[in-house]
Short mmCIF file of C-alpha atoms and ligand atoms in Angstrom, two decimals:
data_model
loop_
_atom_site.label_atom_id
_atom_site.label_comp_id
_atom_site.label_asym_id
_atom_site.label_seq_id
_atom_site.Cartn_x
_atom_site.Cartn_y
_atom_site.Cartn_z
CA UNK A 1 18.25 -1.22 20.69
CA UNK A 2 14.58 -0.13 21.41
CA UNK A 3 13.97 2.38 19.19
CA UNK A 4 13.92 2.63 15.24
CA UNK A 5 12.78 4.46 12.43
CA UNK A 6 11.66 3.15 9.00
CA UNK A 7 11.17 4.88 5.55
CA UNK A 8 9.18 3.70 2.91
CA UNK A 9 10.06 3.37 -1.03
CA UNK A 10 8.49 1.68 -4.32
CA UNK A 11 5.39 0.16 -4.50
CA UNK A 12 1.90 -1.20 -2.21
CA UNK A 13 4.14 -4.37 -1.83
CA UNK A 14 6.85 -2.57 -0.23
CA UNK A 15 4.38 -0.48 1.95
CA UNK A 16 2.13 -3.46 3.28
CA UNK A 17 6.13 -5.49 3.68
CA UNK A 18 7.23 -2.06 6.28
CA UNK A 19 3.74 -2.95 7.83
CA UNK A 20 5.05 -6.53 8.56
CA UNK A 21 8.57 -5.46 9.81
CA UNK A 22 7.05 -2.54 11.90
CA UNK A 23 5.12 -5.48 13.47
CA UNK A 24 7.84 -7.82 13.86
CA UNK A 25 9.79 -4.80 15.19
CA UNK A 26 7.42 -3.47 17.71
CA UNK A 27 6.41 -7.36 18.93
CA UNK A 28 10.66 -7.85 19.80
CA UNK A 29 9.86 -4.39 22.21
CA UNK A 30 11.63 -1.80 20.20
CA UNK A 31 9.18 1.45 19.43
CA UNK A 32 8.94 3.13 15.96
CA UNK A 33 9.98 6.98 16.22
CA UNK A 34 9.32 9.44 13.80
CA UNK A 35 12.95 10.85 12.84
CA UNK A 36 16.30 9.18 12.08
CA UNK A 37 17.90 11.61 14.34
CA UNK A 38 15.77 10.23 17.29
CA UNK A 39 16.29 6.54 16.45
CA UNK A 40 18.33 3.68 17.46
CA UNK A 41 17.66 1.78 14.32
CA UNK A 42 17.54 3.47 10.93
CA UNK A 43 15.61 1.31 8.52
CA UNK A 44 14.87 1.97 4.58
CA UNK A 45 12.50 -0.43 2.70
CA UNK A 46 14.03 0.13 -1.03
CA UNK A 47 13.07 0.39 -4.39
CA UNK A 48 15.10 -0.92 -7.77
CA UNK A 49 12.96 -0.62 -10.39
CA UNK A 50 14.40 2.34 -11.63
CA UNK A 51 17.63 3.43 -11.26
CA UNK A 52 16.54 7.13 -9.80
CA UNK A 53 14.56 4.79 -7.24
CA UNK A 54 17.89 3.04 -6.21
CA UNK A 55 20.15 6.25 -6.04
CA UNK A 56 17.36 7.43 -3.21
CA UNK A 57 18.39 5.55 -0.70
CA UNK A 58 22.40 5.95 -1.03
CA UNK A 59 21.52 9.69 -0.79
CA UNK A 60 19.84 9.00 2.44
CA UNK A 61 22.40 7.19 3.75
CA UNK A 62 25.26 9.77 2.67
CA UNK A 63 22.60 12.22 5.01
CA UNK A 64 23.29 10.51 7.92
CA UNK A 65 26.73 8.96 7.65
CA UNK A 66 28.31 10.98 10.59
CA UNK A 67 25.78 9.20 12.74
CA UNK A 68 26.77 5.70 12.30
CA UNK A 69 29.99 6.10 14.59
CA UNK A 70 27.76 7.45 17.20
CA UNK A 71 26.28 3.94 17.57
CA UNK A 72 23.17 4.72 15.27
CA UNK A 73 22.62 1.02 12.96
CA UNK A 74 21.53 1.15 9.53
CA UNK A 75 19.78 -1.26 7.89
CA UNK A 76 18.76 -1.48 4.26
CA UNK A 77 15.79 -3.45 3.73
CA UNK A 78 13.96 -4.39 0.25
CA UNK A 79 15.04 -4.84 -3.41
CA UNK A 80 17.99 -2.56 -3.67
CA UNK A 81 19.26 -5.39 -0.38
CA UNK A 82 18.26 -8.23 -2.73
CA UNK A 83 20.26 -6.81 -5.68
CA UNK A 84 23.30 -5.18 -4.56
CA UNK A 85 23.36 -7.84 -1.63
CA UNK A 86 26.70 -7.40 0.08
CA UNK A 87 28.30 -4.71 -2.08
CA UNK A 88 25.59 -2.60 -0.30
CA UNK A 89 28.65 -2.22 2.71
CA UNK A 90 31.21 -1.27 -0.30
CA UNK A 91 28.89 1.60 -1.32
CA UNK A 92 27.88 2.46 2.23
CA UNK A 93 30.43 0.76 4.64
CA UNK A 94 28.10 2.30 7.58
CA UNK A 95 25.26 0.08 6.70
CA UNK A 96 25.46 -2.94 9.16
CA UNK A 97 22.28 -4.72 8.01
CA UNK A 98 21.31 -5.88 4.64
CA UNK A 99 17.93 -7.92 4.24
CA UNK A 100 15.90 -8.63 1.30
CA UNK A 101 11.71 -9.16 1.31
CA UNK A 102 11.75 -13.03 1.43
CA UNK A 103 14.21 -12.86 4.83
CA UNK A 104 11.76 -10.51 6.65
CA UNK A 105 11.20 -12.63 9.57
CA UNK A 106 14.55 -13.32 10.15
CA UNK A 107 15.06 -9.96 11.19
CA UNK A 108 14.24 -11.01 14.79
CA UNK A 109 17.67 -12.61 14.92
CA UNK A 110 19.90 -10.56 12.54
CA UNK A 111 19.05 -7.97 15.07
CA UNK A 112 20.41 -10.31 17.91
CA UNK A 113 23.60 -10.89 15.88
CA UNK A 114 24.01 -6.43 15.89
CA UNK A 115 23.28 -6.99 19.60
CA UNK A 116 25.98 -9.01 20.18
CA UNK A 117 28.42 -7.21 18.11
CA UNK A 118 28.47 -8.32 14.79
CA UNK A 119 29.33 -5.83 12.45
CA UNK A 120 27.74 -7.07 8.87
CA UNK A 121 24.52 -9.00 8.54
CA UNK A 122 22.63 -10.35 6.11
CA UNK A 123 19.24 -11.89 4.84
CA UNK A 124 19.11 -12.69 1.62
CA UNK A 125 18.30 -15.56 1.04
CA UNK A 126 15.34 -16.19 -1.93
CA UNK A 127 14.09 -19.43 -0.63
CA UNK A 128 10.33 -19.92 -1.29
CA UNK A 129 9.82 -21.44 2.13
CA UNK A 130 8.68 -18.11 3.64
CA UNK A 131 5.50 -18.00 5.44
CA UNK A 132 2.63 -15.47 4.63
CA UNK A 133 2.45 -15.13 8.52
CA UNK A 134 0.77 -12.17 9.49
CA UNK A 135 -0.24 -11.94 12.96
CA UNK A 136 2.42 -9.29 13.66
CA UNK A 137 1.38 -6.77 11.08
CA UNK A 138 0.87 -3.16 12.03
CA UNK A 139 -1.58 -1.86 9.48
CA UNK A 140 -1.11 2.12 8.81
CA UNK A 141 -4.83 2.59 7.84
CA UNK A 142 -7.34 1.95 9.89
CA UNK A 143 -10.40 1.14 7.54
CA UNK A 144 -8.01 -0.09 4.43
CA UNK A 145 -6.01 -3.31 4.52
CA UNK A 146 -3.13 -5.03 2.07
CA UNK A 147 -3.40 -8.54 1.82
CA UNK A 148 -0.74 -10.35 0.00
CA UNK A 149 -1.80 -13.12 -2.15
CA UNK A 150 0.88 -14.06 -4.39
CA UNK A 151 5.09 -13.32 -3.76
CA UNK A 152 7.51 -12.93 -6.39
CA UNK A 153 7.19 -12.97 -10.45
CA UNK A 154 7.69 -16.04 -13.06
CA UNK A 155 7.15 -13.70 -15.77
CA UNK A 156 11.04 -12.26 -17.24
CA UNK A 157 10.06 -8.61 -18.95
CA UNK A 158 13.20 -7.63 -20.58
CA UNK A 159 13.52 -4.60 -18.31
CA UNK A 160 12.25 -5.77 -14.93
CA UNK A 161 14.52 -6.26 -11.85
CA UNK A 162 11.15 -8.06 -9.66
CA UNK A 163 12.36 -11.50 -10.57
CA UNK A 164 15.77 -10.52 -9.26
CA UNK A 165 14.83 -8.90 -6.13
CA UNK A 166 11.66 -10.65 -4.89
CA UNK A 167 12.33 -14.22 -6.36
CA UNK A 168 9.83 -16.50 -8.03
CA UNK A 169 6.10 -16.91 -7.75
CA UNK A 170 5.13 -18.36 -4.84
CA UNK A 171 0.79 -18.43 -4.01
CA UNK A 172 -0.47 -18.39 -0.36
CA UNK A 173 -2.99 -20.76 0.27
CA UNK A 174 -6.73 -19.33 -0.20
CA UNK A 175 -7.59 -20.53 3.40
CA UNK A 176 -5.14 -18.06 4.72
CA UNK A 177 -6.37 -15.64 3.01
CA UNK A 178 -9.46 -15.59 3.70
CA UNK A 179 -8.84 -16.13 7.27
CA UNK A 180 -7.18 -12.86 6.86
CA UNK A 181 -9.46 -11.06 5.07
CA UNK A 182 -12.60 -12.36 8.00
CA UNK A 183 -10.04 -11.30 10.55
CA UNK A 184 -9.98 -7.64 8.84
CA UNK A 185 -13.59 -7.36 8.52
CA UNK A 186 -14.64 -8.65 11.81
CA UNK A 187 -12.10 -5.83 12.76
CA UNK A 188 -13.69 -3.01 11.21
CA UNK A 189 -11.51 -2.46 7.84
CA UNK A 190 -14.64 -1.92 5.50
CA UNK A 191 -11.59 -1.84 1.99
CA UNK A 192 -9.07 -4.72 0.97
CA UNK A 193 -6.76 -4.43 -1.38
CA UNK A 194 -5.19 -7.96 -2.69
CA UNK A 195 -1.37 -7.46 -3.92
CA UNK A 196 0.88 -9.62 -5.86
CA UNK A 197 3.40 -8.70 -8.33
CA UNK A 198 1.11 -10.68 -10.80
CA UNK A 199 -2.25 -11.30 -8.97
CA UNK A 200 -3.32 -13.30 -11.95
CA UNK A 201 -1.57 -15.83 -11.72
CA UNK A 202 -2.64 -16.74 -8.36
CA UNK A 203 -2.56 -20.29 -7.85
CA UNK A 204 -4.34 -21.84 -5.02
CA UNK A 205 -1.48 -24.58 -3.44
CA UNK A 206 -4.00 -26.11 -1.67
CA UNK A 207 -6.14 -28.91 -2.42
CA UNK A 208 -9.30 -25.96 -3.43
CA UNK A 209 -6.71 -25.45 -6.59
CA UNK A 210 -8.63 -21.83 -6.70
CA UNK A 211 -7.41 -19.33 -9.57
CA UNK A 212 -7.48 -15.72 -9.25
CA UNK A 213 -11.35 -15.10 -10.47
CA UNK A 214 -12.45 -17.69 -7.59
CA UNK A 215 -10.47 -15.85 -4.73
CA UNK A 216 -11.60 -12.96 -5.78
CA UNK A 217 -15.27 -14.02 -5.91
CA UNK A 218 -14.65 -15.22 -2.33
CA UNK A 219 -12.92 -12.43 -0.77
CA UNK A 220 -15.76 -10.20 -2.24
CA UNK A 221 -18.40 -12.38 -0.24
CA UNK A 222 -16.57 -11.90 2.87
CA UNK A 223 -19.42 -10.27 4.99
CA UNK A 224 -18.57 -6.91 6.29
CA UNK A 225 -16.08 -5.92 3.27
CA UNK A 226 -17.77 -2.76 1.08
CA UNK A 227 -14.44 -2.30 -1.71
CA UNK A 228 -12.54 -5.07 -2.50
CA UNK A 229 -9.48 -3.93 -5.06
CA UNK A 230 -6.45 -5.90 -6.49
CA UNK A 231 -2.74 -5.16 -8.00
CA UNK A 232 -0.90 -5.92 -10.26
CA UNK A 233 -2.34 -7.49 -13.27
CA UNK A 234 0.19 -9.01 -16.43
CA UNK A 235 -2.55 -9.06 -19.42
CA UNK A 236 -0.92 -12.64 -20.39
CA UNK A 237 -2.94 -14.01 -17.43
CA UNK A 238 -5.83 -11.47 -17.40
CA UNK A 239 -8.75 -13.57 -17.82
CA UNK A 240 -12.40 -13.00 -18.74
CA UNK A 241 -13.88 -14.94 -15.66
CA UNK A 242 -12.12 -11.69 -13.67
CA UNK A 243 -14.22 -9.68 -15.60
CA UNK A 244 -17.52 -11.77 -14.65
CA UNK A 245 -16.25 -11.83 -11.24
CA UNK A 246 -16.75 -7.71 -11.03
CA UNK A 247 -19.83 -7.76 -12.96
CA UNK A 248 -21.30 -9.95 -10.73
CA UNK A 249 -20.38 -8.35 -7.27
CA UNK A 250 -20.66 -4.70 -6.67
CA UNK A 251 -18.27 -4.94 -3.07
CA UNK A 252 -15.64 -5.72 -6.06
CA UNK A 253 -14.21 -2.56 -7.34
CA UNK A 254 -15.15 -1.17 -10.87
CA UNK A 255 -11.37 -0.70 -11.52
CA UNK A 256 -8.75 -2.29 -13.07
CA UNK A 257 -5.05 -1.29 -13.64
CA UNK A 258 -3.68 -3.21 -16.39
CA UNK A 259 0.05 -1.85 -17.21
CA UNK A 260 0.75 -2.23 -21.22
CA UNK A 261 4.10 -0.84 -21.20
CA UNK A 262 4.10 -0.09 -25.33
CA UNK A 263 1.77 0.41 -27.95
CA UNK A 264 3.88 -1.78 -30.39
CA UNK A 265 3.97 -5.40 -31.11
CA UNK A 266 7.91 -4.73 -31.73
CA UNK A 267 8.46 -3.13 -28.63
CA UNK A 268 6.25 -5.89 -27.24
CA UNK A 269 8.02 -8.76 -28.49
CA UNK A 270 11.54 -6.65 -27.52
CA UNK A 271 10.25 -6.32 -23.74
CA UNK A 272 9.28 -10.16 -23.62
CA UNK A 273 5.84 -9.06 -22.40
CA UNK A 274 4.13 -12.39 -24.08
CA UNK A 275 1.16 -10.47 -26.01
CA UNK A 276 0.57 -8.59 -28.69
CA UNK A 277 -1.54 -5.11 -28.89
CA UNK A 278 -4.59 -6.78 -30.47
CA UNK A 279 -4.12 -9.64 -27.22
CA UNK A 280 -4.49 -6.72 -25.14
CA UNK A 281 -7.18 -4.77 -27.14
CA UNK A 282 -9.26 -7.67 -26.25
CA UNK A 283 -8.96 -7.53 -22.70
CA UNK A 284 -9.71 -4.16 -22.78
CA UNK A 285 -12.83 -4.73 -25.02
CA UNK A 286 -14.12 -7.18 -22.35
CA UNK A 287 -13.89 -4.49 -19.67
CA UNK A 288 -15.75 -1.90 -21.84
CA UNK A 289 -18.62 -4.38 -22.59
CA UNK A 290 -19.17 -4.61 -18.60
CA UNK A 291 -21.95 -2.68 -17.24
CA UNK A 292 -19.75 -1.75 -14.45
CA UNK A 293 -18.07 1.15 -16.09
CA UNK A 294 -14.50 -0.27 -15.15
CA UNK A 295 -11.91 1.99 -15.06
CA UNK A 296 -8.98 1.25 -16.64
CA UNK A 297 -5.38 2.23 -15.59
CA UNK A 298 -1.92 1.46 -17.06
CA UNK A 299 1.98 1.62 -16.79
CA UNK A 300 3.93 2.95 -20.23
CA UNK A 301 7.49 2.81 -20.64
CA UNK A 302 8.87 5.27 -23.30
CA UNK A 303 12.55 5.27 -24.87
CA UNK A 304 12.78 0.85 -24.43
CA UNK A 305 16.13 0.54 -26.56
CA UNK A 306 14.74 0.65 -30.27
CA UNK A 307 11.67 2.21 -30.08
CA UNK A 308 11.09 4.15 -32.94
CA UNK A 309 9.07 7.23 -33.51
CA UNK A 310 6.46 4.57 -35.28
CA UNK A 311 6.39 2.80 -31.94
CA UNK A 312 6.31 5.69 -29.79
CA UNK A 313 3.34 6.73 -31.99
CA UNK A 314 1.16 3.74 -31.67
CA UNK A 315 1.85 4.17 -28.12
CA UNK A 316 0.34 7.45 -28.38
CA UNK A 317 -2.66 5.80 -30.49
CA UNK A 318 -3.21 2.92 -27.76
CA UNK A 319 -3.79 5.96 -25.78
CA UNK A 320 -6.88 7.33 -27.88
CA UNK A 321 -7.87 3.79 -28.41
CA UNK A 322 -7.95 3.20 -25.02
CA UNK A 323 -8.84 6.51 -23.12
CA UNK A 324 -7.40 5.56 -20.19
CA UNK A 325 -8.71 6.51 -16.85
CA UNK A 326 -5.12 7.30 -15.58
CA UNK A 327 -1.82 5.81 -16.21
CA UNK A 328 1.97 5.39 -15.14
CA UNK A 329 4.25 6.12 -17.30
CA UNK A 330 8.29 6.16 -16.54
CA UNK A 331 11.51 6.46 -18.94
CA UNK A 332 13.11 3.35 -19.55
CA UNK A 333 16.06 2.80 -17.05
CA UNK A 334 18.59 0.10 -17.55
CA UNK A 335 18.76 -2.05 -14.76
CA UNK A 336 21.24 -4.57 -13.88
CA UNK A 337 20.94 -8.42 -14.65
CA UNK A 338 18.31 -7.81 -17.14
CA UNK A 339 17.81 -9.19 -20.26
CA UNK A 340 17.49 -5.45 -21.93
CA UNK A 341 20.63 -4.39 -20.45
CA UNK A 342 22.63 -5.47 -23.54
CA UNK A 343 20.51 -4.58 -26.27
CA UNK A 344 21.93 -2.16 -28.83
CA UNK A 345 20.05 1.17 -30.35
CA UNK A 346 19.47 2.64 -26.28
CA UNK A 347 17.80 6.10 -26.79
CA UNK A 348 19.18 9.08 -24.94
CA UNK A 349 17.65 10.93 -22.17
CA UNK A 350 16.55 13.75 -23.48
CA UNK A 351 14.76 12.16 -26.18
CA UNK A 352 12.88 9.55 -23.98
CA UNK A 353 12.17 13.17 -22.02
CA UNK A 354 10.46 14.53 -24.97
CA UNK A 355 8.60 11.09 -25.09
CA UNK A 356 7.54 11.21 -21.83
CA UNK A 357 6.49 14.89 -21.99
CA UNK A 358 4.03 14.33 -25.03
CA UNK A 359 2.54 10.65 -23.97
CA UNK A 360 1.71 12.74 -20.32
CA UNK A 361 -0.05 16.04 -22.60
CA UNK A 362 -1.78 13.88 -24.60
CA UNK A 363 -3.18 11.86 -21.47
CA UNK A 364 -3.79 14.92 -19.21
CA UNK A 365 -6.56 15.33 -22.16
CA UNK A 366 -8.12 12.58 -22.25
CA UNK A 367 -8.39 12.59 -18.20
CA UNK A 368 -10.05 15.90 -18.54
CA UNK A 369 -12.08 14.78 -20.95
CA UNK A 370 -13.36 11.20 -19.21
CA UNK A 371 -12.98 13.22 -15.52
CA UNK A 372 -15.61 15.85 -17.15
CA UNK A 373 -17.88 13.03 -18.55
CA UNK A 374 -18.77 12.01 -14.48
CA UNK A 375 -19.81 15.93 -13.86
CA UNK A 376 -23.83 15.60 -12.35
CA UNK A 377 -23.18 11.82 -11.14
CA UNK A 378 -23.68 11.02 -8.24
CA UNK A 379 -20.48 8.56 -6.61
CA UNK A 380 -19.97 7.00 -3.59
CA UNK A 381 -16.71 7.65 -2.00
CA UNK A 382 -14.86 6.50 0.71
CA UNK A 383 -13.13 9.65 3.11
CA UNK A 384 -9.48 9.47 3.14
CA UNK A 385 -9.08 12.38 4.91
CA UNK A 386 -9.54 16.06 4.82
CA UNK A 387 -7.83 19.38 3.40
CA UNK A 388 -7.40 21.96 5.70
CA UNK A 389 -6.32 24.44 3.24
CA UNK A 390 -9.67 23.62 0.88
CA UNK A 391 -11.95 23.05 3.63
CA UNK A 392 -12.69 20.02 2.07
CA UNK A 393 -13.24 16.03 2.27
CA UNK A 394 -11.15 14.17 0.31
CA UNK A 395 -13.22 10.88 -0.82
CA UNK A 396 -12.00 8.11 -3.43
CA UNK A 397 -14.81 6.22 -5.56
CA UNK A 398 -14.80 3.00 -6.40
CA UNK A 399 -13.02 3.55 -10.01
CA UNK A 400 -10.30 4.95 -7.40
CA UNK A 401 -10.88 8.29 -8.44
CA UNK A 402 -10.16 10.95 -5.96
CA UNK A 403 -13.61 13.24 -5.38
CA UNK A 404 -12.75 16.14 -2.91
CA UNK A 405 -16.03 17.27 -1.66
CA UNK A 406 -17.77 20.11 0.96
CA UNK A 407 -20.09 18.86 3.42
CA UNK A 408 -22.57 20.70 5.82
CA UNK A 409 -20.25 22.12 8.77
CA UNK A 410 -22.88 20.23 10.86
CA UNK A 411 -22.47 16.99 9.07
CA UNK A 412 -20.16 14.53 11.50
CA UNK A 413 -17.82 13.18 9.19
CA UNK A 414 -14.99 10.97 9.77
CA UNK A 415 -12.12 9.21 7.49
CA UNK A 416 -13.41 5.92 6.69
CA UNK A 417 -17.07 6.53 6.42
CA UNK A 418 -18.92 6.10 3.09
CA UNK A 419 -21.24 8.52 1.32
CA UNK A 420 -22.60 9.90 -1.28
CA UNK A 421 -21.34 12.83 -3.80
CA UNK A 422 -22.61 14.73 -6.80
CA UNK A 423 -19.79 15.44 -9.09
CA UNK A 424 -19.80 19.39 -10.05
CA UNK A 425 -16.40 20.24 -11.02
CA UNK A 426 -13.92 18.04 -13.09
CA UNK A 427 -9.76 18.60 -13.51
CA UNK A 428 -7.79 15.93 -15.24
CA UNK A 429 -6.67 14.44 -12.22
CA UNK A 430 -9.53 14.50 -9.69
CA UNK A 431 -13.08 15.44 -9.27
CA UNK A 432 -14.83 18.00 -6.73
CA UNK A 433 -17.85 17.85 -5.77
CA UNK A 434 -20.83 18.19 -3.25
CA UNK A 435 -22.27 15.49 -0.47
CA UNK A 436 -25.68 14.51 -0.98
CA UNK A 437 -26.06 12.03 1.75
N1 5AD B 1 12.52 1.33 -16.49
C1 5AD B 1 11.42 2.11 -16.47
N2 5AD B 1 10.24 1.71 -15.96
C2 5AD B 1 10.17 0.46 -15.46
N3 5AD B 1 9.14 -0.22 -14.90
C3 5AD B 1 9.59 -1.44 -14.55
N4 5AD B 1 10.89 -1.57 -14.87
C4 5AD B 1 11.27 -0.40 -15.45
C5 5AD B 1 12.48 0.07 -16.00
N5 5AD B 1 13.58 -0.69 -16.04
C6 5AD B 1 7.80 0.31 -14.79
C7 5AD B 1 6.80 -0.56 -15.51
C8 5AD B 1 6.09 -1.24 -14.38
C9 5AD B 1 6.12 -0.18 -13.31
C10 5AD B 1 5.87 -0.68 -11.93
O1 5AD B 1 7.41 0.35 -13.43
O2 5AD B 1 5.92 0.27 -16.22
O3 5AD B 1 4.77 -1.64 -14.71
FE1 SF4 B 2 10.24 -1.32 -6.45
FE2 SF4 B 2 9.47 -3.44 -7.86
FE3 SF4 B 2 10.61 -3.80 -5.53
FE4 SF4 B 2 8.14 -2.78 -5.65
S1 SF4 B 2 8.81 -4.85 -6.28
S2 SF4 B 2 9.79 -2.05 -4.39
S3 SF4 B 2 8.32 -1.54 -7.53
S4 SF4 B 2 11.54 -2.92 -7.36
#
């Protein structure tokens, strides 16, 4: 083989993981292409939290069925591999690899095993003796850079398939890290974002014993960094001293995305999510007393089997209490092996629809509202790129707002450059604006 192609579902963890198999790919001599028609190899990195997530990539692989007998391989990669394991060739019986996120470099010789004929392969093994090796990873952006921090999740929400698919915690040790992050610097990447399924509950395993507000301090020191952003947080871990941490360093990002899920302690207790709504309220009060103007994010989850119009409701008053900068928000989807899956009083889908369609209204306003409050500041953003059709710069600030802007046609811009913009316009879900400098 010595060509592949590789699509992309889910989450940052799933992105920055395609990074490290392109890598590991590209270092055995095979070269990424930018079709499944042209490749050797057809690759997808899955999603499972939802169940519309999953169906995605049997779809894709009913596309290109026909292929498979003309010596095309398919490989499923990700957290649809980890759960459906080897039932994945029942479903697909074209599909000749199957290899979850903790088997990643394996790949290397499951690929030799295809070479030498073997039909069926698999990786899926959840041992926590993986390495956070990264040498081989082929970043997509060239000025910002994942860095994963902490594997897995020890935490068992009711509706959650992570513990399932990416196995438990497991913390890389804060001199690799670090390493990393200098490497990345010295290298010209001026933005790092720090992943983890639960980021919080880093926990150095080296002798430094670091938690997450120490790591964080340090990878905000690291000279040459401007942004320095992190995700996911669980509130249960969420701890002041991260709070102190932002306040006390600028390079660290004035934003936080803290997913509540529900607005009611029933609901809360019912999802196992280990706080209440005043638990959280207090987090959140710690992050409005900062002088940083942190913006605050969240994931919702309407129609969780039992949730009442009362519940749904002081979901809907979280939100006002709140005002959330942006959030997530999904209808709840059953998901195999978890602990929700056999709990009685499910809601149907068109209600959790009608949910969903008011919680998103309701926000959309308060975005507006909070997006118009910024209108004759001046931000710094960070160019991502720019719109052809708008003739302008798109920029993202450091509460990870997006700020499309116009610039002098003299002014020699590039993505990854930093500057400054006056906010003139405000919609609910970005800002426009001019440069000043
Ligand atoms: N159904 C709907 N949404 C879910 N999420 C996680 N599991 C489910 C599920 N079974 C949402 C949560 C989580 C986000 C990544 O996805 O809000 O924070
Ligand atoms: Fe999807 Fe969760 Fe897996 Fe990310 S960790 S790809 S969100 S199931």
């Amino acid at each position: 083989m010595k060509t592949f192609y590789i699509e992309t579902f889910g989450c940052q963890m799933n992105a920055h993981d395609s990074e490290k198999v392109i890598g590991t790919l590209v270092g055995q001599g095979l070269s990424q292409v930018e079709t499944p028609e042209h490749a050797e190899l057809v690759l997808y990195n899955t999603c499972s939290i939802r169940d519309k997530a999953e169906q995605k990539v049997f779809h894709r692989l009913q596309q290109f069925k026909r292929e498979a007998g003309k010596g095309k391989v398919f490989g499923v990669l990700g957290c649809v591999a980890q759960q459906e394991g080897e039932r994945i060739f029942d479903r697909a019986p074209h599909v000749s690899l199957v290899c979850g996120s903790a088997s990643y470099t394996k790949l290397p010789e499951l690929l030799v095993q295809i070479g030498s004929g073997s039909k069926r392969v698999t990786g899926l093994s959840l041992d926590t003796e993986e390495t956070f090796e990264t040498s081989f990873t082929r970043r997509d952006n060239p000025h910002r850079a994942y860095i994963t921090i902490i594997e897995g999740c020890d935490k068992s929400c009711a509706y959650c398939v992570v513990p399932f698919t990416r196995g438990p915690e497991r913390s890389r040790t804060s001199d690799s890290i670090l390493r990393e992050a200098r490497e990345l610097a010295d290298m010209g990447y001026s933005e790092i974002q720090l992943l983890g399924q639960n980021v919080n509950s880093y926990q150095d395993p080296s002798p430094a014993g670091w938690d997450f507000a120490r790591l964080l301090r340090e990878v905000g020191a690291v000279s040459g960094l401007r942004r320095v952003r992190f995700t996911t947080s669980h509130p249960r871990d969420f701890v002041k001293d991260i709070i102190d941490a932002i306040d006390e360093n600028p390079v660290l990002c004035n934003h936080v995305h803290l997913p509540v899920q529900a607005g009611s302690d029933k609901v809360l207790t019912g999802m196992q999510r280990l706080y209440t709504r005043d638990d959280y309220m207090r987090r959140i009060e710690w992050m409005k007393n900062s002088p940083r103007n942190i913006s605050i994010t969240t994931d919702i989850i309407v129609g969780f089997p039992g949730e009442t119009e009362q519940d749904f409701e002081a979901t809907l008053r979280l939100l006002d209490d709140v005002e959330y900068d942006s959030l997530f928000s999904f209808k709840y989807s059953p998901r195999p092996n978890t602990a929700a899956l056999g709990l009685a009083d499910a809601l149907d889908e068109v209600e959790k629809g009608r949910r969903l369609s008011i919680l998103q209204e309701k926000q959309r306003g308060i975005q507006l509202r909070k997006n118009s409050e910024l209108i004759g500041n001046v931000e710094e953003v960070m160019i991502e790129g720019f719109n052809k059709a708008t003739l302008q710069w798109i920029g993202r600030t450091s509460q990870n707002r997006t700020l499309n802007f116009v610039a002098p046609e003299t002014a020699p811009l590039q993505t990854g450059q930093y500057h400054q913009v006056l906010v003139t316009r405000a919609g609910p879900n970005s800002l426009v604006g001019e440069m000043v400098h």
